[in-house]
CSV table of C-alpha atoms and ligand atoms in Angstrom, one decimal:
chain,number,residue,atom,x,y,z
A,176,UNK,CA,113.9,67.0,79.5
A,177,UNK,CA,110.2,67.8,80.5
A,178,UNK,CA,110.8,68.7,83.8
A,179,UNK,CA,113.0,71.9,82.4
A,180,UNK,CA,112.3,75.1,81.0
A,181,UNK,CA,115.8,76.3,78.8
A,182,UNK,CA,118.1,75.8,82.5
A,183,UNK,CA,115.4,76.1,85.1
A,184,UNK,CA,113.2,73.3,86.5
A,185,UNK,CA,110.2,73.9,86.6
A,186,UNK,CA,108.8,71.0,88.1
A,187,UNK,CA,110.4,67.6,89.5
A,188,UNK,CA,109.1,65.3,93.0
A,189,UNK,CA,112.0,62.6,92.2
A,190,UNK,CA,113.1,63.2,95.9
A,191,UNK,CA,109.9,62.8,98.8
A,192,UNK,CA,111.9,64.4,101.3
A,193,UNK,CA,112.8,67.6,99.4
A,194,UNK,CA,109.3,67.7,98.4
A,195,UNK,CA,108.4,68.1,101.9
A,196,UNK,CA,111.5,70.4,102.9
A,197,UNK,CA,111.2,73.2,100.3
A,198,UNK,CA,109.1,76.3,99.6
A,199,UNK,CA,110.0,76.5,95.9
A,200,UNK,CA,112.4,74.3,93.4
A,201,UNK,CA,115.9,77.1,93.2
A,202,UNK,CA,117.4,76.8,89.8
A,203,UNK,CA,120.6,78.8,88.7
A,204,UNK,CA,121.0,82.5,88.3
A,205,UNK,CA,122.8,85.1,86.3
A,206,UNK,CA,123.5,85.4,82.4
A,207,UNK,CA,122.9,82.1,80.3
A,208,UNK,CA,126.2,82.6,78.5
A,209,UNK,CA,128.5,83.3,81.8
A,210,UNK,CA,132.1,82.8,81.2
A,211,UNK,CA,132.0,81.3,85.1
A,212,UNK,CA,129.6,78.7,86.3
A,213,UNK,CA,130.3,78.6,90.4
A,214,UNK,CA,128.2,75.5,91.4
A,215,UNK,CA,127.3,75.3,95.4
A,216,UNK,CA,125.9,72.5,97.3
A,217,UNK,CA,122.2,73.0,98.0
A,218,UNK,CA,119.7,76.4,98.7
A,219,UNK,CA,119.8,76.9,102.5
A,220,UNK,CA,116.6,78.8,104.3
A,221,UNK,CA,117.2,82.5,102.4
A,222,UNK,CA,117.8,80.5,99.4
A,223,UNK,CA,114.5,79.1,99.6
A,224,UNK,CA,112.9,81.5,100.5
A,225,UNK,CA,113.8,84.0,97.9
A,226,UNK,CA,114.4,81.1,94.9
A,227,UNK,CA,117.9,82.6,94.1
A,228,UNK,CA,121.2,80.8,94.9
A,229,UNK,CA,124.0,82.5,97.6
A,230,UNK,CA,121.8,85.2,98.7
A,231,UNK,CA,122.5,84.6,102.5
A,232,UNK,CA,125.9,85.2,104.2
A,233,UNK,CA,128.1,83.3,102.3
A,234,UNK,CA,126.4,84.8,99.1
A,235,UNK,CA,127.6,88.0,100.9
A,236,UNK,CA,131.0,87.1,101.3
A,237,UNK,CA,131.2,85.6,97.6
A,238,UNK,CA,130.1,89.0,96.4
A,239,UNK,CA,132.1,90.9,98.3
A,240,UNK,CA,135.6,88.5,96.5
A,241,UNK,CA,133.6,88.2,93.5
A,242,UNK,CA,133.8,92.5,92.8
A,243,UNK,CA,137.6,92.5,94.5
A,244,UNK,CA,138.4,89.9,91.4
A,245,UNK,CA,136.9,92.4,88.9
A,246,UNK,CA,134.1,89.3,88.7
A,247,UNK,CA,130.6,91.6,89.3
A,248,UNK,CA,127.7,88.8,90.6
A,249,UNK,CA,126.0,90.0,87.7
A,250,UNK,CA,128.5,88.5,85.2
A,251,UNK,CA,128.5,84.9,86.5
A,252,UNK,CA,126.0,82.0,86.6
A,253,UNK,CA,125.3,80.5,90.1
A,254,UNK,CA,123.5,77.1,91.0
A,255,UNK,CA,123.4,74.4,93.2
A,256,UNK,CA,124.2,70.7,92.9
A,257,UNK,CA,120.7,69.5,94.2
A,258,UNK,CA,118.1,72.8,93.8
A,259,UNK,CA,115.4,71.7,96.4
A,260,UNK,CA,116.3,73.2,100.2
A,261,UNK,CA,117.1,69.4,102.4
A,262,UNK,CA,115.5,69.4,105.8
A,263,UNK,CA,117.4,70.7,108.9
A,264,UNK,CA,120.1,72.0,105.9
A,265,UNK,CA,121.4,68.9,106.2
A,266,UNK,CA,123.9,66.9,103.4
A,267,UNK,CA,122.1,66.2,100.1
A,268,UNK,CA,121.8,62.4,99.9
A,269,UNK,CA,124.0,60.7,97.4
A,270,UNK,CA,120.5,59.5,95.5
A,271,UNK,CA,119.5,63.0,95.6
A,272,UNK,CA,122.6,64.3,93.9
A,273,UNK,CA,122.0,61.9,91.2
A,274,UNK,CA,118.7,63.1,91.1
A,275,UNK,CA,119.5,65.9,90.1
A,276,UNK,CA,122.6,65.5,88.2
A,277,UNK,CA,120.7,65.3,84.5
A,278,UNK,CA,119.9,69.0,85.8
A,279,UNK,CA,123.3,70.4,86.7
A,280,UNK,CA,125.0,68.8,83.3
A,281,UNK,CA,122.0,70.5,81.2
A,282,UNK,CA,123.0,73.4,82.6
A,283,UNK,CA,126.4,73.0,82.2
A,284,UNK,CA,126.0,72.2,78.6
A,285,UNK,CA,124.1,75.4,77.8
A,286,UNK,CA,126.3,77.7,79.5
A,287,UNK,CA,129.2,76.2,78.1
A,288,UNK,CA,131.4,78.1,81.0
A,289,UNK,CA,134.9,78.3,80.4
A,290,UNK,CA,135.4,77.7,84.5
A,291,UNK,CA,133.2,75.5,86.4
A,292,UNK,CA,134.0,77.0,90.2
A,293,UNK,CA,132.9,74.0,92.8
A,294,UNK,CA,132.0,75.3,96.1
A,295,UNK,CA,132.9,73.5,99.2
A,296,UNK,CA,133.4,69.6,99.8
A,297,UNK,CA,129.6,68.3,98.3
A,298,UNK,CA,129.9,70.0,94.6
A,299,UNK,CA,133.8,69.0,94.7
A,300,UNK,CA,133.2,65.6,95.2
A,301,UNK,CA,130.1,65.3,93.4
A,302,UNK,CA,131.8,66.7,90.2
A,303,UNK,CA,135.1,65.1,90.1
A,304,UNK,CA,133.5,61.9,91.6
A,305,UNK,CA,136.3,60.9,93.8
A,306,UNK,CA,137.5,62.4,97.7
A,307,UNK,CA,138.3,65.7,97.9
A,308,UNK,CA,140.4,67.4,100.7
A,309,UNK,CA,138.9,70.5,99.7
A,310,UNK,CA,141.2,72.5,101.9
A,311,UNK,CA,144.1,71.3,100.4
A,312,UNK,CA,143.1,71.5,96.9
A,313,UNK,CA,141.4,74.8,96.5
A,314,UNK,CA,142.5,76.8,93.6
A,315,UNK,CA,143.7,73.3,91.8
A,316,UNK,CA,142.1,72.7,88.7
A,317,UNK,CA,140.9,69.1,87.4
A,318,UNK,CA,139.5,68.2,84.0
A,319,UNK,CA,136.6,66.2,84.1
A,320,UNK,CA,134.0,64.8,81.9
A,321,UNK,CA,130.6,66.5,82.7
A,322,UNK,CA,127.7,65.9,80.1
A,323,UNK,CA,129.8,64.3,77.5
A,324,UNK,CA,132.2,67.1,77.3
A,325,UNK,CA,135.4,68.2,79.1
A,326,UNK,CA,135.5,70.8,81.4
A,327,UNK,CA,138.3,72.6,83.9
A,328,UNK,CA,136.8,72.4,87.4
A,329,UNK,CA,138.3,74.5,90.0
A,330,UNK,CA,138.0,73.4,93.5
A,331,UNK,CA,137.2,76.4,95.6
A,332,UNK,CA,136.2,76.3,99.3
A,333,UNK,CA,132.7,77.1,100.6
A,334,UNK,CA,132.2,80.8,101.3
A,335,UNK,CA,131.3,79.7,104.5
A,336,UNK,CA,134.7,78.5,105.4
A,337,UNK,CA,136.0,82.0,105.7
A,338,UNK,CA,133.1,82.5,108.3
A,339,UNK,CA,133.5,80.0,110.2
A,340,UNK,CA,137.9,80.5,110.2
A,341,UNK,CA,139.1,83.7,109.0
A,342,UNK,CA,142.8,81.7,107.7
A,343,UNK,CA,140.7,80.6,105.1
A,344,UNK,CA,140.0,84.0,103.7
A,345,UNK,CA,143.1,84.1,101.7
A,346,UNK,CA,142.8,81.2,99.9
A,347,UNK,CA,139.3,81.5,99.0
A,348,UNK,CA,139.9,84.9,97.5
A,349,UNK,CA,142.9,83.7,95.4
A,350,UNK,CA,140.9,80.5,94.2
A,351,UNK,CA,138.4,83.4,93.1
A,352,UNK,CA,140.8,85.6,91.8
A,353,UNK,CA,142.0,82.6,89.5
A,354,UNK,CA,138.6,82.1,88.4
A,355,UNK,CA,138.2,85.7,87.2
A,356,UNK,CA,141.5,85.0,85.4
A,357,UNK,CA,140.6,81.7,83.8
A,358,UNK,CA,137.5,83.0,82.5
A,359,UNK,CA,139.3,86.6,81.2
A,360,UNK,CA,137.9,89.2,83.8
A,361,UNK,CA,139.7,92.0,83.3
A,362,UNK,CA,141.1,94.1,86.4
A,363,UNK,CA,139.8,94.1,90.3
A,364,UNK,CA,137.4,96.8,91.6
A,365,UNK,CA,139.0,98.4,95.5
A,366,UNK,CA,137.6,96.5,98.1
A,367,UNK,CA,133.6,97.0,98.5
A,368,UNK,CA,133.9,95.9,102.2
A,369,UNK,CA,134.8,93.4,104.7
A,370,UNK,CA,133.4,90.7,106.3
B,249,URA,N1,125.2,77.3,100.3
B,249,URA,C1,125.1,76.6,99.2
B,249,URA,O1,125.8,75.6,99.0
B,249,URA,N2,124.2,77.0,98.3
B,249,URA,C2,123.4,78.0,98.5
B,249,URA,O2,122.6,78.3,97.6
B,249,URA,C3,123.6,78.8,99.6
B,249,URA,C4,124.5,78.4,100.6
């Protein structure tokens, strides 16, 4: 694929409107070999304009479950289903998804996570390729075909949820907790903080 570099694109104006929208194309961070692939919707403004995924409020919030799950950020891969910020944060288009889907399975292939974590509705949907009641099925796992191989996807809620309606807290750190399990994490650190 001569758009990417190993996991990171480093060039790609398939979509004219997220050519316009974005600062910088934000690929996937952390190790290349993570255990854990989370996989969020699309970078927001802080995304873009740092170029790393989740480092804005609900990247605060996933660290914060991420090192009470014995899961440091620094151990798991993060990226977004389309990598390009979409104007007014809204919803990537489905042509945009499938844009850059070729992307995400690359990825995916050369991690070779044992989890693949789906945050919020979008990546859910977009991965199992059916509707997803994402509040109802966070922490259920689904095997799916993604790049020719078969992978267990657990539906997790966007770390936004718990922002936007604290009952949601509980759930999301459980769905994290049983990604920490799935991919072998050993033990949970004390609480860092609250948020
Ligand atoms: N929300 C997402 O889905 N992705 C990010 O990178 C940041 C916030």
């Amino acid at each position: 694929m001569d758009e990417m570099d190993g996991l990171d694109v480093v060039a790609c104006t398939k979509c004219a409107d997220l050519v316009e929208s974005r600062s910088r194309i934000v690929n996937g961070d952390g190790p290349e070999d993570a255990d854990v692939l989370f996989v969020g919707e699309a970078p927001g403004a802080n995304e873009d304009e740092e170029g790393v995924p989740f480092v804005g409020r609900s990247g605060d919030v996933l660290d914060v479950e991420l090192a009470d799950a014995g899961l440091s950020r620094d151990a798991i891969r993060i990226t977004n289903c389309v990598r390009c910020r979409p104007p007014d944060n809204r919803d990537p288009r489905s042509e945009e998804l499938a844009n850059c889907r070729p992307y995400l399975e690359r990825e995916i292939d050369l991690v070779d996570p044992e989890v693949v974590v789906t945050l919020g509705k979008v990546p859910g949907e977009h991965l199992l390729g059916r509707d997803l009641a994402v509040t109802n099925e966070a922490g259920t796992v689904e095997r799916v075909e993604l790049g020719g191989q078969a992978r267990d996807v657990l539906v997790c809620l966007h770390p936004a949820a718990t922002l936007y309606d604290a009952s949601q807290k509980e759930t999301f750190r459980e769905t994290i907790a049983k990604a920490a399990t799935m991919a072998g994490a050993e033990g949970g650190q004390s609480r860092l903080g609250d948020y």
